[in-house]
Amino acid sequence: MKLLFVVTFLGISRAQYNPNVLPGRTSIVHLFEWRWGDIAAECERYLAPNGFGGVQVSPPTENVIITSPWRPWYERYQPISYKLCSRSGNEEEFRDMINRCNNVGVYIYVDVVINHMCGSGIPAGTNSTCGSFFSPGTREFPAVPYSAWDFNDGKCQTGSGGIENYGDAHQVRDCRLVSLLDLAQEKEYVRGKIADYLNYLIDIGVAGFRVDASKHMWPGDLQAIYSRLKNLNTSWFAEDAKAFIFQEVIDLGGEAIPASDYFGLGRVTEFKYGAKLGNVVRKWFGEKMVYLKSWGEGWSFMPSKYALVFVDNHDTQRGHGPGGASILTFWDARLYKVAVGFMLAHPYGFTRVMSSFHWPRYFENGKDINDWVGPPSNANGSTKPVTVNSDTTCGNDWICEHRWRQIRNMVTFRNVVDGEPFTNWWDNGSNQIAFSRGNKGFIIFNNDDWCMDVTLFTGLPAGTYCDVISGQKEDSQCSGIQIQVGSDGRANFKIVNTADDPFIAIHIQDKL
Ligand code: AAO
């Protein structure tokens, strides 16, 4: 009993929930499929000056090159070795990115694919991004090296060798996820190889990990791996800082494996967040903004301190993973900004902003048949650079949602109101809502089909504020709407339902 207590305590004390962002920074952005050089430049020219805390980067490891379909984005979820070379760049470029981003206080969170290697049906002799040989049929990945001993083949009890029923926790963890060769993390040797990979990333300066497909690994095995992790590199982080860990577990309820299995190990992705918020903002299934009053644990989400939240991710925006059509993305730009604005204003969870690339979305029978299309690329398959237009938007088919004024300014809003209570809730019983974050910020939405004209208590000191949605403070003027807060803390808000952006947000930093 005593031993059990000590072990549990040790496990928990190793767990890392703290994102390691600089004080006053509260969000990270997923620069999906960006090249390392472009991320380094973005840290310096945009993310640091605009208060972003960090970047989630796509898997950096060597992966199988899939040519049919042509270079899908998802090939990066099929590792061949832990060498750092991918379409985003080589190891030197990766290390340079970490140095440059860290030096401006924007930290790097690596998407680590440690549940599996490539698909079982990939023929031996297929190319990989570093040219390492591998043979899925015989389970040989000599560049790690892994061999037939290191996979779960013997443990999986299904006829197909794949997960057939998500209601069976053993299948989910011991069988193959969409035919991907399932590593046996219970083996000392496999644990060691994975820990070496993660520790190498820690040595070169990363701040944490998104652990892909965590639901498909046993919590005890993950704990054994995490317990071997070193503290972060002291060139940038405090002596005792540990890697931030957020685990990808899809739990909308009703399956054998709950997200709570992973709370003892680090944070967990809360997939209910984007799925439910999409329904509310779209006003589907009778949902209304007024119900957001109890958003968070009140909607039976996981405790805020464990939650990593997002409106969409690289899977849900293209119909992989849960949430289906309710998920809001850049394709529904107006409502997307409402959802992201709400997320960044609301205190629940640690927030991740999505930054996407454009693809030729094409629905057949309700399914996007181009859901596989990879990042903007040249004919030889190399990824195109992220170019920046004179109006600060991105070119070459990079969407750069994080550069949209409304989203960028709400990232700042969240930084300004960090730690302030959720107060002064107001609603019209329908889709017009407002709330304060202490006496530092106030936000109001009109998602009804009629105009709004209300005078509300904002909690803010008297003065003239610049709305950070229609513009911001520039020199000593507002480039968008001005809001007058009276000495009684009240202000008048008018939002026509056809406004480009049907919401207004003010905070004390953009006060004239
Ligand atoms: C590709 C091909 C496959 C081929 C394979 C191997 O598409 O046909 O067999 O290569 O050659 C990505 C792509 C995959 C791709 C893979 C490897 O999405 O298409 O396979 O790379 O290249 C599950 C996992 C979750 C996973 C998600 C996509 O639990 O971990 O599927 N996400 C991560 C990454 C993702 C990546 C991988 C994992 C693999 O973010 O990009 O795959 O590294 C239920 C379960 C979920 C399950 C979903 C989808 O969800 O709960 O755990 O996610 O099904 O299968 C309702 C339910 C909800 C349910 C949902 C189903 O909403 O409430 O629980 O319906 O839609």
Coordinates of C-alpha atoms and ligand atoms in Angstrom, one line a residue:
M1 CA 0.0 0.0 0.0
K2 CA 2.8 2.4 1.0
L3 CA 4.7 1.4 -2.1
L4 CA 1.7 2.0 -4.3
F5 CA 1.3 5.4 -2.8
V6 CA 4.9 6.3 -3.4
V7 CA 4.7 5.1 -7.0
T8 CA 1.5 7.0 -7.7
F9 CA 2.9 10.1 -6.1
L10 CA 6.1 9.9 -8.1
G11 CA 4.1 9.4 -11.3
I12 CA 2.0 12.4 -10.6
S13 CA 4.9 14.6 -9.6
R14 CA 6.6 13.8 -12.9
A15 CA 3.4 14.7 -14.8
Q16 CA 3.5 18.0 -16.6
Y17 CA 0.5 20.2 -16.9
N18 CA 2.3 23.5 -17.1
P19 CA 2.8 24.7 -20.7
N20 CA 6.1 26.4 -19.9
V21 CA 5.0 29.5 -21.9
L22 CA 6.4 32.8 -20.8
P23 CA 4.4 34.7 -18.1
G24 CA 1.7 36.7 -19.8
R25 CA 1.5 34.3 -22.8
T26 CA -1.5 32.0 -22.9
S27 CA -1.9 30.2 -26.2
I28 CA 0.0 28.2 -28.7
V29 CA -0.6 27.9 -32.5
H30 CA -0.4 24.7 -34.6
L31 CA 1.6 25.6 -37.7
F32 CA 0.4 22.5 -39.5
E33 CA 2.9 21.2 -42.1
W34 CA 5.0 24.4 -42.1
R35 CA 8.7 24.2 -42.9
W36 CA 11.1 24.7 -40.0
G37 CA 12.6 27.8 -41.7
D38 CA 9.2 29.4 -42.1
I39 CA 8.4 28.7 -38.4
A40 CA 11.6 30.3 -37.3
A41 CA 10.9 33.4 -39.3
E42 CA 7.3 33.5 -38.0
C43 CA 8.4 33.3 -34.4
E44 CA 10.7 36.3 -34.9
R45 CA 8.5 38.5 -37.1
Y46 CA 5.0 37.7 -35.9
L47 CA 4.5 35.3 -33.0
A48 CA 6.7 36.9 -30.4
P49 CA 5.6 40.5 -31.1
N50 CA 2.0 39.3 -30.9
G51 CA 2.2 37.4 -27.7
F52 CA 1.9 33.8 -28.8
G53 CA 3.4 31.4 -26.3
G54 CA 4.5 28.6 -28.6
V55 CA 4.1 26.5 -31.7
Q56 CA 2.9 22.9 -32.1
V57 CA 4.9 21.6 -35.1
S58 CA 4.1 18.6 -37.3
P59 CA 5.9 15.3 -36.7
P60 CA 9.6 15.9 -37.4
T61 CA 10.7 12.3 -37.8
E62 CA 11.5 10.4 -40.9
N63 CA 8.4 9.0 -42.5
V64 CA 7.2 6.9 -45.4
I65 CA 6.8 8.7 -48.7
I66 CA 3.4 7.9 -50.0
T67 CA 2.9 8.5 -53.7
S68 CA -0.7 7.1 -54.1
P69 CA -2.4 9.4 -53.3
W70 CA 0.4 11.9 -54.0
R71 CA 2.2 13.0 -50.8
P72 CA -0.8 13.1 -48.4
W73 CA -0.3 15.2 -45.2
Y74 CA -0.9 12.0 -43.2
E75 CA 2.3 10.3 -44.4
R76 CA 3.9 12.1 -41.5
Y77 CA 1.9 10.0 -39.1
Q78 CA 3.8 6.9 -40.4
P79 CA 7.3 7.0 -38.9
I80 CA 10.2 5.0 -40.2
S81 CA 12.8 6.1 -37.7
Y82 CA 13.4 8.8 -35.2
K83 CA 15.8 10.7 -37.5
L84 CA 14.8 14.3 -37.8
C85 CA 14.1 14.7 -41.5
S86 CA 10.8 15.4 -43.1
R87 CA 9.2 17.6 -45.6
S88 CA 9.5 20.4 -43.1
G89 CA 13.3 20.2 -43.2
N90 CA 16.3 18.4 -41.9
E91 CA 17.8 18.2 -38.4
E92 CA 20.0 21.3 -38.8
E93 CA 16.9 23.4 -39.9
F94 CA 14.9 21.9 -37.0
R95 CA 17.5 22.8 -34.4
D96 CA 17.9 26.3 -35.9
M97 CA 14.2 26.8 -35.6
I98 CA 14.2 25.8 -31.9
N99 CA 17.1 28.2 -31.2
R100 CA 15.5 31.1 -33.0
C101 CA 12.0 30.6 -31.6
N102 CA 13.3 30.0 -28.0
N103 CA 15.4 33.1 -28.2
V104 CA 12.3 35.2 -28.8
G105 CA 10.4 33.3 -26.1
V106 CA 8.1 31.3 -28.4
Y107 CA 8.5 27.6 -27.5
I108 CA 8.2 24.5 -29.5
Y109 CA 5.8 21.6 -28.9
V110 CA 6.5 18.5 -30.9
D111 CA 3.8 16.2 -32.3
V112 CA 5.4 12.8 -31.3
V113 CA 4.2 9.7 -33.1
I114 CA 5.2 6.9 -30.7
N115 CA 2.3 4.5 -30.8
H116 CA 3.2 2.9 -34.1
M117 CA 5.4 2.9 -37.2
C118 CA 4.0 2.8 -40.8
G119 CA 1.1 0.9 -42.2
S120 CA 1.4 -2.9 -42.4
G121 CA 0.6 -2.9 -46.0
I122 CA 3.3 -0.6 -47.2
P123 CA 5.7 -2.6 -49.5
A124 CA 9.4 -3.0 -48.5
G125 CA 11.6 -0.9 -50.6
T126 CA 9.2 2.1 -50.5
N127 CA 11.1 5.4 -50.1
S128 CA 11.3 7.3 -46.8
T129 CA 12.2 10.9 -46.2
C130 CA 15.8 10.2 -45.1
G131 CA 16.2 7.2 -47.3
S132 CA 16.3 4.6 -44.5
F133 CA 15.4 1.1 -45.5
F134 CA 12.4 -0.5 -43.8
S135 CA 10.3 -3.6 -44.3
P136 CA 6.8 -3.6 -42.8
G137 CA 6.1 -7.2 -43.7
T138 CA 9.0 -8.5 -41.5
R139 CA 8.6 -5.6 -39.0
E140 CA 12.1 -4.3 -39.6
F141 CA 13.0 -0.7 -39.1
P142 CA 16.8 -0.9 -38.9
A143 CA 17.3 2.8 -38.6
V144 CA 15.8 2.7 -35.0
P145 CA 16.3 -0.3 -34.9
Y146 CA 13.0 -2.1 -34.3
S147 CA 12.4 -5.7 -35.3
A148 CA 9.5 -8.2 -35.1
W149 CA 9.9 -8.5 -31.3
D150 CA 9.0 -4.9 -30.8
F151 CA 5.4 -5.0 -32.0
N152 CA 2.0 -6.0 -30.5
D153 CA 1.2 -8.6 -33.1
G154 CA 0.9 -11.5 -30.6
K155 CA -1.2 -9.5 -28.1
C156 CA -4.0 -8.3 -30.4
Q157 CA -7.0 -10.7 -30.3
T158 CA -8.9 -9.5 -33.3
G159 CA -9.1 -11.5 -36.6
S160 CA -7.9 -8.6 -38.7
G161 CA -5.1 -7.5 -36.3
G162 CA -6.7 -4.1 -36.3
I163 CA -9.0 -2.3 -33.9
E164 CA -12.5 -3.5 -34.8
N165 CA -14.4 -2.3 -31.7
Y166 CA -13.7 0.9 -29.8
G167 CA -15.8 -0.5 -26.9
D168 CA -13.0 -2.9 -26.1
A169 CA -10.0 -1.2 -24.4
H170 CA -7.7 -4.1 -25.2
Q171 CA -8.3 -3.9 -28.9
V172 CA -7.9 -0.1 -28.9
R173 CA -4.4 -0.4 -27.2
D174 CA -3.1 -3.7 -28.5
C175 CA -4.4 -3.8 -32.0
R176 CA -3.5 -1.7 -35.0
L177 CA -5.0 1.7 -35.5
V178 CA -5.9 1.9 -39.3
S179 CA -3.4 -0.8 -39.9
L180 CA -0.4 1.1 -38.4
L181 CA 2.2 -1.3 -37.0
D182 CA 1.6 -1.1 -33.2
L183 CA 4.6 -0.8 -31.0
A184 CA 4.8 -2.8 -27.8
Q185 CA 5.5 0.0 -25.2
E186 CA 5.4 -2.6 -22.4
K187 CA 8.9 -3.7 -23.7
E188 CA 11.8 -2.2 -21.9
Y189 CA 13.6 -1.9 -25.2
V190 CA 10.8 0.0 -26.9
R191 CA 10.4 2.3 -23.9
G192 CA 14.1 3.1 -24.1
K193 CA 14.0 3.9 -27.8
I194 CA 11.0 6.2 -27.4
A195 CA 12.5 7.9 -24.3
D196 CA 15.8 8.4 -26.1
Y197 CA 13.9 10.2 -28.9
L198 CA 12.0 12.4 -26.5
N199 CA 15.1 13.2 -24.5
Y200 CA 16.9 14.2 -27.6
L201 CA 14.2 16.7 -28.4
I202 CA 14.4 18.0 -24.8
D203 CA 18.2 18.3 -25.1
I204 CA 17.9 20.4 -28.2
G205 CA 15.4 22.7 -26.5
V206 CA 11.7 21.8 -27.0
A207 CA 9.2 22.7 -24.4
G208 CA 6.8 19.8 -24.6
F209 CA 5.0 17.2 -26.6
R210 CA 1.6 16.4 -28.2
V211 CA 1.5 12.7 -27.8
D212 CA -0.3 11.3 -30.9
A213 CA -2.8 8.5 -30.5
S214 CA -2.3 8.4 -26.7
K215 CA -5.6 6.5 -26.3
H216 CA -4.0 3.6 -28.2
M217 CA -1.3 3.2 -25.5
W218 CA -1.6 1.9 -22.0
P219 CA -1.3 4.7 -19.4
G220 CA 1.1 2.6 -17.4
D221 CA 3.4 2.3 -20.4
L222 CA 3.2 6.0 -21.0
Q223 CA 4.0 6.7 -17.4
A224 CA 7.1 4.4 -17.7
I225 CA 8.2 6.4 -20.7
Y226 CA 7.5 9.9 -19.2
S227 CA 9.2 9.0 -16.0
R228 CA 12.5 8.7 -17.9
L229 CA 12.3 12.2 -19.3
K230 CA 14.9 14.7 -18.4
N231 CA 14.1 18.2 -17.2
L232 CA 14.1 20.9 -19.9
N233 CA 17.2 22.5 -21.3
T234 CA 18.4 25.1 -18.9
S235 CA 19.6 27.4 -21.6
W236 CA 16.0 28.5 -21.9
F237 CA 14.0 27.0 -19.1
A238 CA 14.1 26.8 -15.3
E239 CA 16.3 24.2 -13.6
D240 CA 13.4 22.0 -12.6
A241 CA 11.1 22.6 -15.6
K242 CA 9.5 19.5 -17.1
A243 CA 8.2 18.9 -20.6
F244 CA 4.6 20.0 -21.1
I245 CA 2.6 16.9 -22.1
F246 CA -0.7 16.9 -23.9
Q247 CA -2.1 13.6 -24.9
E248 CA -4.4 13.1 -27.9
V249 CA -7.3 11.1 -26.5
I250 CA -10.6 11.3 -28.4
D251 CA -13.4 10.9 -25.9
L252 CA -16.9 12.2 -26.8
G253 CA -18.3 9.7 -24.2
G254 CA -19.6 6.2 -24.8
E255 CA -16.4 4.4 -25.4
A256 CA -14.3 2.0 -23.3
I257 CA -11.5 4.4 -22.7
P258 CA -12.2 7.7 -20.9
A259 CA -9.9 10.7 -21.2
S260 CA -9.6 10.5 -17.4
D261 CA -7.3 7.5 -17.7
Y262 CA -4.6 10.0 -18.8
F263 CA -5.2 12.8 -16.3
G264 CA -2.4 11.5 -14.0
L265 CA 0.1 11.8 -16.8
G266 CA -0.4 15.3 -18.3
R267 CA -3.0 17.3 -20.1
V268 CA -5.5 15.8 -22.5
T269 CA -7.1 17.1 -25.7
E270 CA -10.8 17.9 -25.0
F271 CA -12.5 17.0 -28.2
K272 CA -15.9 17.8 -26.9
Y273 CA -15.0 21.4 -26.9
G274 CA -14.9 22.0 -30.7
A275 CA -17.7 19.5 -31.4
K276 CA -20.1 21.2 -29.0
L277 CA -19.0 24.8 -29.7
G278 CA -19.6 24.2 -33.4
N279 CA -23.2 23.1 -32.7
V280 CA -23.8 26.2 -30.5
V281 CA -22.4 28.7 -32.9
R282 CA -24.1 27.1 -35.9
K283 CA -27.3 26.9 -33.8
W284 CA -27.8 23.3 -34.6
F285 CA -29.8 20.8 -32.6
G286 CA -31.5 23.5 -30.7
E287 CA -28.3 24.9 -29.2
K288 CA -28.0 28.6 -28.3
M289 CA -25.2 30.9 -27.1
V290 CA -27.1 31.5 -23.9
Y291 CA -26.2 27.9 -22.9
L292 CA -22.6 28.9 -22.9
K293 CA -23.1 30.4 -19.4
S294 CA -22.1 27.1 -17.9
W295 CA -19.4 26.3 -20.6
G296 CA -16.6 24.1 -19.4
E297 CA -17.0 21.6 -16.6
G298 CA -20.7 22.6 -16.6
W299 CA -20.9 20.9 -20.0
S300 CA -19.3 17.7 -18.5
F301 CA -16.0 18.5 -20.0
M302 CA -12.8 17.4 -18.2
P303 CA -11.5 19.6 -15.4
S304 CA -10.0 22.8 -16.9
K305 CA -6.6 22.2 -15.4
Y306 CA -6.2 19.0 -17.6
A307 CA -7.7 20.4 -20.8
L308 CA -6.0 21.4 -24.0
V309 CA -8.7 23.1 -26.1
F310 CA -9.2 24.1 -29.7
V311 CA -12.0 24.8 -32.1
D312 CA -10.6 22.6 -34.9
N313 CA -7.5 20.5 -35.4
H314 CA -5.8 19.0 -38.5
D315 CA -8.0 15.9 -38.3
T316 CA -11.4 17.4 -37.4
Q317 CA -11.1 20.2 -40.0
R318 CA -11.1 17.5 -42.8
G319 CA -13.5 14.9 -41.3
H320 CA -10.8 12.6 -39.7
G321 CA -11.5 12.1 -36.0
P322 CA -14.7 13.2 -34.3
G323 CA -17.2 16.0 -34.5
G324 CA -18.2 15.7 -38.1
A325 CA -19.9 18.6 -39.9
S326 CA -20.4 20.6 -36.7
I327 CA -16.7 21.5 -36.5
L328 CA -16.0 25.1 -37.5
T329 CA -13.0 25.9 -39.6
F330 CA -11.6 28.6 -41.9
W331 CA -14.0 27.4 -44.5
D332 CA -16.8 29.0 -42.4
A333 CA -14.7 32.1 -41.6
R334 CA -17.4 34.3 -40.0
L335 CA -18.6 31.8 -37.6
Y336 CA -15.1 30.4 -37.1
K337 CA -14.0 33.8 -35.8
V338 CA -17.0 33.9 -33.4
A339 CA -16.0 30.4 -32.0
V340 CA -12.3 31.2 -31.7
G341 CA -13.1 34.6 -30.2
F342 CA -15.3 32.9 -27.6
M343 CA -12.6 30.3 -26.8
L344 CA -9.9 32.8 -26.3
A345 CA -12.1 35.0 -24.1
H346 CA -13.4 32.1 -21.9
P347 CA -11.1 30.9 -19.0
Y348 CA -11.6 27.2 -19.6
G349 CA -8.5 25.1 -20.6
F350 CA -5.2 25.8 -22.3
T351 CA -5.9 27.1 -25.8
R352 CA -4.4 26.1 -29.1
V353 CA -5.1 28.1 -32.3
M354 CA -5.1 26.3 -35.6
S355 CA -3.2 27.5 -38.7
S356 CA -4.1 25.6 -41.9
F357 CA -3.4 25.3 -45.6
H358 CA -6.0 25.4 -48.3
W359 CA -6.9 22.3 -50.1
P360 CA -9.4 21.6 -52.9
R361 CA -12.2 20.4 -50.7
Y362 CA -14.8 18.4 -52.6
F363 CA -17.7 16.5 -51.1
E364 CA -19.1 13.3 -52.5
N365 CA -22.0 11.7 -50.5
G366 CA -21.1 13.9 -47.6
K367 CA -17.4 13.0 -47.5
D368 CA -14.6 15.2 -48.6
I369 CA -12.8 13.1 -51.2
N370 CA -9.8 15.4 -51.0
D371 CA -9.3 15.0 -47.3
W372 CA -5.9 13.5 -47.9
V373 CA -4.4 16.4 -49.9
G374 CA -1.0 17.5 -48.5
P375 CA 0.4 21.0 -47.9
P376 CA 1.0 23.4 -50.8
S377 CA 3.8 21.8 -52.7
N378 CA 6.0 21.9 -55.8
A379 CA 5.8 19.2 -58.5
N380 CA 8.7 17.3 -56.8
G381 CA 6.7 17.1 -53.6
S382 CA 8.7 19.7 -51.6
T383 CA 6.6 22.0 -49.4
K384 CA 6.1 25.5 -50.6
P385 CA 7.3 28.4 -48.5
V386 CA 4.9 30.5 -46.5
T387 CA 5.0 33.9 -48.2
V388 CA 3.6 37.0 -46.6
N389 CA 1.5 39.5 -48.6
S390 CA 1.7 43.3 -48.1
D391 CA -1.6 43.2 -46.1
T392 CA 0.1 40.7 -43.7
T393 CA -2.0 37.7 -44.9
C394 CA -0.2 34.6 -46.2
G395 CA 0.3 33.5 -49.8
N396 CA 0.9 30.2 -51.5
D397 CA -2.3 28.8 -50.2
W398 CA -1.3 29.0 -46.5
I399 CA -4.4 30.3 -44.6
C400 CA -2.6 31.7 -41.5
E401 CA -5.8 32.0 -39.4
H402 CA -3.5 33.1 -36.5
R403 CA -2.8 36.2 -38.5
W404 CA -6.4 37.1 -38.9
R405 CA -6.8 40.4 -37.0
Q406 CA -9.7 39.1 -34.9
I407 CA -7.9 35.9 -33.9
R408 CA -4.5 37.6 -33.3
N409 CA -6.1 40.3 -31.2
M410 CA -8.1 37.8 -29.2
V411 CA -4.8 36.0 -28.4
T412 CA -3.7 39.3 -26.9
F413 CA -7.0 39.7 -25.1
R414 CA -6.5 36.3 -23.4
N415 CA -3.0 37.4 -22.3
V416 CA -4.3 40.6 -20.9
V417 CA -7.2 39.0 -18.9
D418 CA -5.1 35.9 -17.8
G419 CA -6.2 34.8 -14.3
E420 CA -9.2 37.2 -14.1
P421 CA -12.6 35.8 -13.1
F422 CA -15.4 35.1 -15.5
T423 CA -18.0 37.6 -14.4
N424 CA -20.9 40.0 -15.4
W425 CA -22.6 37.4 -17.6
W426 CA -25.4 38.8 -19.6
D427 CA -27.7 37.2 -22.2
N428 CA -31.0 37.9 -23.9
G429 CA -32.1 34.3 -23.5
S430 CA -31.1 33.5 -27.0
N431 CA -27.9 34.1 -28.9
Q432 CA -26.8 37.4 -27.6
I433 CA -24.3 37.1 -24.7
A434 CA -21.7 39.1 -23.0
F435 CA -19.2 38.6 -20.1
S436 CA -16.2 40.2 -18.4
R437 CA -12.9 38.9 -17.3
G438 CA -12.6 40.7 -14.0
N439 CA -12.0 44.4 -14.7
K440 CA -9.6 43.8 -17.6
G441 CA -11.7 42.7 -20.5
F442 CA -15.2 42.5 -21.8
I443 CA -16.7 40.7 -24.8
I444 CA -20.2 40.7 -26.4
F445 CA -21.7 38.6 -29.2
N446 CA -24.8 38.9 -31.3
N447 CA -25.4 35.6 -33.0
D448 CA -29.2 36.2 -33.3
D449 CA -30.9 37.1 -36.6
W450 CA -31.8 40.6 -35.3
C451 CA -29.9 43.7 -34.3
M452 CA -28.6 44.3 -30.8
D453 CA -28.6 47.6 -28.9
V454 CA -27.8 47.2 -25.2
T455 CA -26.2 49.1 -22.4
L456 CA -24.3 46.8 -20.0
F457 CA -22.1 46.8 -17.0
T458 CA -18.6 45.9 -18.3
G459 CA -16.6 46.0 -15.0
L460 CA -14.0 48.1 -16.8
P461 CA -12.6 51.5 -15.6
A462 CA -14.2 54.5 -17.3
G463 CA -12.7 55.5 -20.6
T464 CA -12.7 55.1 -24.4
Y465 CA -11.7 51.6 -25.6
C466 CA -10.9 50.3 -29.1
D467 CA -12.8 47.3 -30.1
V468 CA -10.1 44.7 -31.0
I469 CA -12.4 42.8 -33.4
S470 CA -13.2 45.6 -35.9
G471 CA -9.7 47.1 -35.4
Q472 CA -7.4 48.0 -32.6
K473 CA -5.6 50.9 -31.0
E474 CA -3.2 52.4 -33.5
D475 CA -1.1 55.4 -32.3
S476 CA -3.6 57.1 -30.1
Q477 CA -6.6 56.2 -32.2
C478 CA -9.0 53.3 -32.8
S479 CA -8.8 51.8 -36.3
G480 CA -12.2 50.2 -35.7
I481 CA -15.2 50.8 -33.4
Q482 CA -14.8 52.9 -30.2
I483 CA -16.6 52.0 -27.0
Q484 CA -17.3 54.5 -24.2
V485 CA -17.3 53.1 -20.7
G486 CA -18.9 55.5 -18.3
S487 CA -17.9 56.2 -14.7
D488 CA -20.5 53.6 -13.6
G489 CA -18.7 50.9 -15.7
R490 CA -21.6 50.8 -18.2
A491 CA -21.3 51.0 -22.0
N492 CA -23.6 50.9 -25.0
F493 CA -23.1 48.2 -27.6
K494 CA -24.8 48.0 -31.0
I495 CA -24.1 45.0 -33.2
V496 CA -26.2 44.5 -36.4
N497 CA -26.8 40.9 -37.1
T498 CA -25.2 41.2 -40.6
A499 CA -22.0 42.7 -39.3
D500 CA -18.8 41.2 -40.8
D501 CA -17.9 40.0 -37.3
P502 CA -20.9 40.0 -34.9
F503 CA -18.9 40.5 -31.8
I504 CA -17.0 43.3 -30.0
A505 CA -14.1 42.8 -27.5
I506 CA -12.4 45.5 -25.4
H507 CA -9.6 45.3 -22.9
I508 CA -7.5 47.6 -20.8
Q509 CA -4.5 47.5 -23.0
D510 CA -6.4 49.0 -26.0
K511 CA -7.8 51.9 -24.0
L512 CA -7.1 55.4 -25.4
Ligands
AAO1 C1 -3.8 6.4 -43.5 C2 -5.0 5.9 -44.3 C3 -5.5 4.6 -43.7 C4 -4.4 3.6 -43.8 C5 -3.2 4.1 -43.0 C6 -2.0 3.1 -43.0 O1 -6.0 6.9 -44.2 O2 -6.6 4.2 -44.6 O3 -4.9 2.3 -43.3 O4 -2.8 5.3 -43.5 O5 -1.5 3.0 -44.3 C7 -3.6 10.2 -39.8 C8 -4.8 10.0 -40.7 C9 -5.1 8.6 -41.1 C10 -3.9 8.0 -41.7 C11 -2.8 8.0 -40.6 C12 -1.5 7.4 -41.0 O6 -6.0 10.6 -40.0 O7 -6.2 8.6 -42.1 O8 -4.1 6.6 -42.1 O9 -2.5 9.4 -40.3 O10 -1.0 8.0 -42.1 C13 -8.6 7.7 -34.2 C14 -7.5 7.8 -33.2 C15 -6.8 9.1 -33.2 C16 -6.4 9.6 -34.6 C17 -7.7 9.6 -35.4 C18 -7.5 10.1 -36.8 O11 -8.0 7.5 -31.9 O12 -5.6 8.9 -32.5 O13 -8.3 8.3 -35.5 N1 -5.7 10.8 -34.6 C19 -4.2 10.9 -34.7 C20 -3.7 12.0 -35.6 C21 -4.0 11.6 -37.0 C22 -3.3 10.3 -37.4 C23 -3.1 9.4 -36.3 C24 -3.6 9.6 -35.0 C25 -2.3 8.2 -36.6 O14 -4.2 13.2 -35.2 O15 -3.8 12.6 -37.9 O16 -4.0 9.7 -38.5 O17 -1.0 8.6 -36.3 C26 -13.7 7.3 -33.0 C27 -12.7 7.1 -31.9 C28 -11.4 7.8 -32.1 C29 -10.9 7.6 -33.5 C30 -12.0 8.0 -34.5 C31 -11.6 7.9 -36.0 O18 -14.3 8.6 -32.9 O19 -13.2 7.5 -30.7 O20 -10.4 7.4 -31.2 O21 -9.8 8.4 -33.7 O22 -13.1 7.2 -34.3 O23 -11.4 6.6 -36.3 C32 -18.2 9.9 -33.2 C33 -17.7 9.3 -31.9 C34 -16.2 9.4 -31.8 C35 -15.7 8.6 -33.0 C36 -16.2 9.3 -34.2 C37 -15.7 8.6 -35.5 O24 -18.0 11.3 -33.2 O25 -18.3 9.9 -30.8 O26 -15.7 8.9 -30.6 O27 -17.6 9.3 -34.3 O28 -15.6 9.5 -36.5

